[in-house]
mmCIF file of C-alpha atoms in Angstrom:
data_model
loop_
_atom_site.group_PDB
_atom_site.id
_atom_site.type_symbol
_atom_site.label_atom_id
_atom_site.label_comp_id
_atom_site.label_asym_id
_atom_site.label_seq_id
_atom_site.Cartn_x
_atom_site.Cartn_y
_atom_site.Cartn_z
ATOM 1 C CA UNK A 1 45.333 36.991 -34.780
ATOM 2 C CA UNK A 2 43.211 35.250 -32.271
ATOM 3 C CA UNK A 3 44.633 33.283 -29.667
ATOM 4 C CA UNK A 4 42.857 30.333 -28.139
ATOM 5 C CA UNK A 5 43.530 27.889 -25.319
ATOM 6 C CA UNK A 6 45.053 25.052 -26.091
ATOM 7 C CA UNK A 7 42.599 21.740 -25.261
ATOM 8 C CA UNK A 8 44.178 18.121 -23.901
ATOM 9 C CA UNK A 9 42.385 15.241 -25.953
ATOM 10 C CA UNK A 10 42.584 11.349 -24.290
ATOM 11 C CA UNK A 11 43.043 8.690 -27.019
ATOM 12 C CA UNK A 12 43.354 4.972 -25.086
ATOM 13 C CA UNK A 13 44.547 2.686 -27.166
ATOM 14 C CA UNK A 14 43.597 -1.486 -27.013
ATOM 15 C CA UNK A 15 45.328 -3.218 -24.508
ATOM 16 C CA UNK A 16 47.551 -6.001 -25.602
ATOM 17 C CA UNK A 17 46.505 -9.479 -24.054
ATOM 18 C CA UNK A 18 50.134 -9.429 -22.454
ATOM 19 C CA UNK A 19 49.385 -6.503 -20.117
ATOM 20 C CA UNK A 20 45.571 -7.367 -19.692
ATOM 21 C CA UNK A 21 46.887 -10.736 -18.501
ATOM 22 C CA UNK A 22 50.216 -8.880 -15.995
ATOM 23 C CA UNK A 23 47.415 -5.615 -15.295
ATOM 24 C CA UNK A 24 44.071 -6.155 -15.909
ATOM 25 C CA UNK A 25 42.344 -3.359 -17.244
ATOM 26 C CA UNK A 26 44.303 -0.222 -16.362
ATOM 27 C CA UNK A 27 42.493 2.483 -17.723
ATOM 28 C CA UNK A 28 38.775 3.291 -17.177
ATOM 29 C CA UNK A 29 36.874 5.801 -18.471
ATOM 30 C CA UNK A 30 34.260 7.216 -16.148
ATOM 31 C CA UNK A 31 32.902 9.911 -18.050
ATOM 32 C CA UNK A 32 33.203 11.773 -21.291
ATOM 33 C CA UNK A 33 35.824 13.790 -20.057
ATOM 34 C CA UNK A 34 37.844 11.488 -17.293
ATOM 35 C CA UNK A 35 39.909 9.229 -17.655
ATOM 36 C CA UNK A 36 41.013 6.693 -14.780
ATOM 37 C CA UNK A 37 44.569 4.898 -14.415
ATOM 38 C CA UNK A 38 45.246 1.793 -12.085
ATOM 39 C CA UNK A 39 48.889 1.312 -11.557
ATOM 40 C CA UNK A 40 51.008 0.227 -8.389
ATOM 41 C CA UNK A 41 51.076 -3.276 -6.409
ATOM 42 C CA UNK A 42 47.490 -1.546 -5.134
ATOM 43 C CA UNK A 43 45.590 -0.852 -8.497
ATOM 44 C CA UNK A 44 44.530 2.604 -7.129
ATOM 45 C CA UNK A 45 42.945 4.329 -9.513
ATOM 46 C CA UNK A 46 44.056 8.021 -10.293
ATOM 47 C CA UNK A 47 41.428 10.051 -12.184
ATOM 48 C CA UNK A 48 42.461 12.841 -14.589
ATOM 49 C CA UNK A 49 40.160 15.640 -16.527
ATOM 50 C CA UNK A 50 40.558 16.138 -20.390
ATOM 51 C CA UNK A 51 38.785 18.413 -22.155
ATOM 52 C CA UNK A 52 37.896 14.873 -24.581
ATOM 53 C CA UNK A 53 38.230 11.117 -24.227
ATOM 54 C CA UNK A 54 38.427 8.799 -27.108
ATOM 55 C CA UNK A 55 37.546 4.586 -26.447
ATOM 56 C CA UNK A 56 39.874 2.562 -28.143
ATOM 57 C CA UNK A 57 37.001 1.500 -30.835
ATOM 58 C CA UNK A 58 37.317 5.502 -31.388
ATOM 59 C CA UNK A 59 38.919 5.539 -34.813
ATOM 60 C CA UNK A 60 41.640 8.013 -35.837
ATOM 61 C CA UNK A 61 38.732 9.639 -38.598
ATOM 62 C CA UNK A 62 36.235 11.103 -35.057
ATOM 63 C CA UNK A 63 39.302 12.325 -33.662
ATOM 64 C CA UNK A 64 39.545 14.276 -36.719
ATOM 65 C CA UNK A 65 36.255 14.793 -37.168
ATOM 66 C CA UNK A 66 35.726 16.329 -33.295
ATOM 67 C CA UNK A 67 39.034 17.556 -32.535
ATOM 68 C CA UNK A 68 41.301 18.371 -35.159
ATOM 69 C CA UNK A 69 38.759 19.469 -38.304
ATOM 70 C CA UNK A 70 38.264 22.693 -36.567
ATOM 71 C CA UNK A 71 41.614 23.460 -36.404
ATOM 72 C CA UNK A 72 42.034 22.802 -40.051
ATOM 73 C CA UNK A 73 39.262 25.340 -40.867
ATOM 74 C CA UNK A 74 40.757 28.071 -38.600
ATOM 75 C CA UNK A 75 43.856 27.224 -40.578
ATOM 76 C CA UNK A 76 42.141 27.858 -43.907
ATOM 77 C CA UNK A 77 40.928 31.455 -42.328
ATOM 78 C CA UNK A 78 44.818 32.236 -41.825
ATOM 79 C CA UNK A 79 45.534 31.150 -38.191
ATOM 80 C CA UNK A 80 48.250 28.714 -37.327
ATOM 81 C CA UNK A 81 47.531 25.160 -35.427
ATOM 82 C CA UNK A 82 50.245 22.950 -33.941
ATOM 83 C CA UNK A 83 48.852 18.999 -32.898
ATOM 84 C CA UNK A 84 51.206 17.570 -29.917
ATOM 85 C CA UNK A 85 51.013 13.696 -29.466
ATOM 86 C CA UNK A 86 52.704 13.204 -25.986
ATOM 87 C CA UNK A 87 52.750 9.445 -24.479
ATOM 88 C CA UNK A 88 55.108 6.853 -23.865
ATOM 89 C CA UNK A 89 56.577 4.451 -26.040
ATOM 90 C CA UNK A 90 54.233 2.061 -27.542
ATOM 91 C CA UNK A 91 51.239 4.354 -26.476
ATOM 92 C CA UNK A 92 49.789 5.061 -29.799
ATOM 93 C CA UNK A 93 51.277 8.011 -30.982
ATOM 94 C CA UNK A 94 52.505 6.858 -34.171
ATOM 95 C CA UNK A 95 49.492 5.070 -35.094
ATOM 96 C CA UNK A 96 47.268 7.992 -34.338
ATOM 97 C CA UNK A 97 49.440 10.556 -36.482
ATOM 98 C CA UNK A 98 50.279 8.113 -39.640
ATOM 99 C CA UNK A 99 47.807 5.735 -38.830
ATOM 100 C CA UNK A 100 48.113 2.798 -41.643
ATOM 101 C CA UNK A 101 46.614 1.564 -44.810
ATOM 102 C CA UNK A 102 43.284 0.771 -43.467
ATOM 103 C CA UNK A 103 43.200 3.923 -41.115
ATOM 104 C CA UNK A 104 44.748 6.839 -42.473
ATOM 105 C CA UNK A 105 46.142 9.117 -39.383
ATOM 106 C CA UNK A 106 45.369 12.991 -38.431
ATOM 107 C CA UNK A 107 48.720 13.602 -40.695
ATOM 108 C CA UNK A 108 46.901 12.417 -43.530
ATOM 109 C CA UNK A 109 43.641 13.290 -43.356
ATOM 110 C CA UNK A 110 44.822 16.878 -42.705
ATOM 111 C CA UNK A 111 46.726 16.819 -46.126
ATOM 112 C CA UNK A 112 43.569 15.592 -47.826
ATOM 113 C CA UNK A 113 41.354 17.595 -45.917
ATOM 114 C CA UNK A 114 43.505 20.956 -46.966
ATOM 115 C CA UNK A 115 44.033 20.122 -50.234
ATOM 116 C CA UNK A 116 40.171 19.814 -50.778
ATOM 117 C CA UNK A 117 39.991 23.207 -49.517
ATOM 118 C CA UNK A 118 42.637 25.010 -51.328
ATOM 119 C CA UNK A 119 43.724 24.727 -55.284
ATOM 120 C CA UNK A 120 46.929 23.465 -55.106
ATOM 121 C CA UNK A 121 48.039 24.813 -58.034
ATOM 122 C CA UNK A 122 47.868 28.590 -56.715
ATOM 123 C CA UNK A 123 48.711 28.055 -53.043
ATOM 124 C CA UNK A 124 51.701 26.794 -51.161
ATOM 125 C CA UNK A 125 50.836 24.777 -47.934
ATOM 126 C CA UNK A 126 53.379 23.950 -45.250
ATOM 127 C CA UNK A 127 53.075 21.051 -43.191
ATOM 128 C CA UNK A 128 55.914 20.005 -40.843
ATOM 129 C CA UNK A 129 56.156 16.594 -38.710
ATOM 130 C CA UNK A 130 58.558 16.325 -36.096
ATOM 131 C CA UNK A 131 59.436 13.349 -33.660
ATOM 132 C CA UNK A 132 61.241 14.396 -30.510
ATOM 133 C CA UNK A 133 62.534 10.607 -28.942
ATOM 134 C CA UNK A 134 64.861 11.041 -25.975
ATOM 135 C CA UNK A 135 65.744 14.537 -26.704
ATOM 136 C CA UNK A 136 66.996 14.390 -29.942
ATOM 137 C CA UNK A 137 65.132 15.450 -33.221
ATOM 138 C CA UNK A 138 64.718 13.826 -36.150
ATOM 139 C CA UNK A 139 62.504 14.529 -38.972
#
């Protein structure tokens, strides 16, 4: 099997008006593949590189579409994929794997998108979801 690097995808999400009221605007995005956080007393700006960076107008459906499609073809050709959302609480994660009933999340548009592929009446697919929330695991 092949074996690819993994890529490190930016999603911001909208700020509430709480923090822009407290912060201001404490994320930037400079280019297509930087993101910029102010934080501290200071506001200085640290800049990180991703390998893509999603606005907050960026729905959950061109995530799929750019990042996480792919991955469900290679899984149709046989390889495995594994989709990590890392952030703090309240950052987004949640929202961007379930989503809700007006914006489905990755989890579900991978189901749909792998059941269009595959008859499921001759195939078994396995999907796991996993939530790891100060170091315990619950599924």
């Amino acid at each position: 099997m092949r074996s690819e690097q993994g890529r490190v995808v930016v999603k911001a999400r909208p700020t509430f008006l709480p923090e822009q009221e407290a912060l201001g605007e404490s994320i930037s995005i400079p280019s297509s593949d930087k993101v910029a956080l102010a934080s501290g007393k200071d506001r200085v700006a640290t800049e990180f590189t991703a390998d893509g960076v999603y606005l907050p107008k960026d729905g959950n459906e061109a995530v799929y579409k750019q990042e996480v499609q792919p991955l469900v073809h290679s899984v149709h050709q046989g390889f495995n994929a594994t989709i990590l959302a890392y952030g703090a609480s309240g950052s987004g994660k949640t929202y961007t794997m379930l989503g809700n009933k007006d914006s489905p999340g990755l989890a579900n548009l991978i189901i749909e998108d792998l059941f269009a592929r595959y008859d499921p009446r001759t195939c078994t697919v396995a999907v796991a979801i996993q939530e790891l929330y100060n170091v315990s695991t619950s599924m």
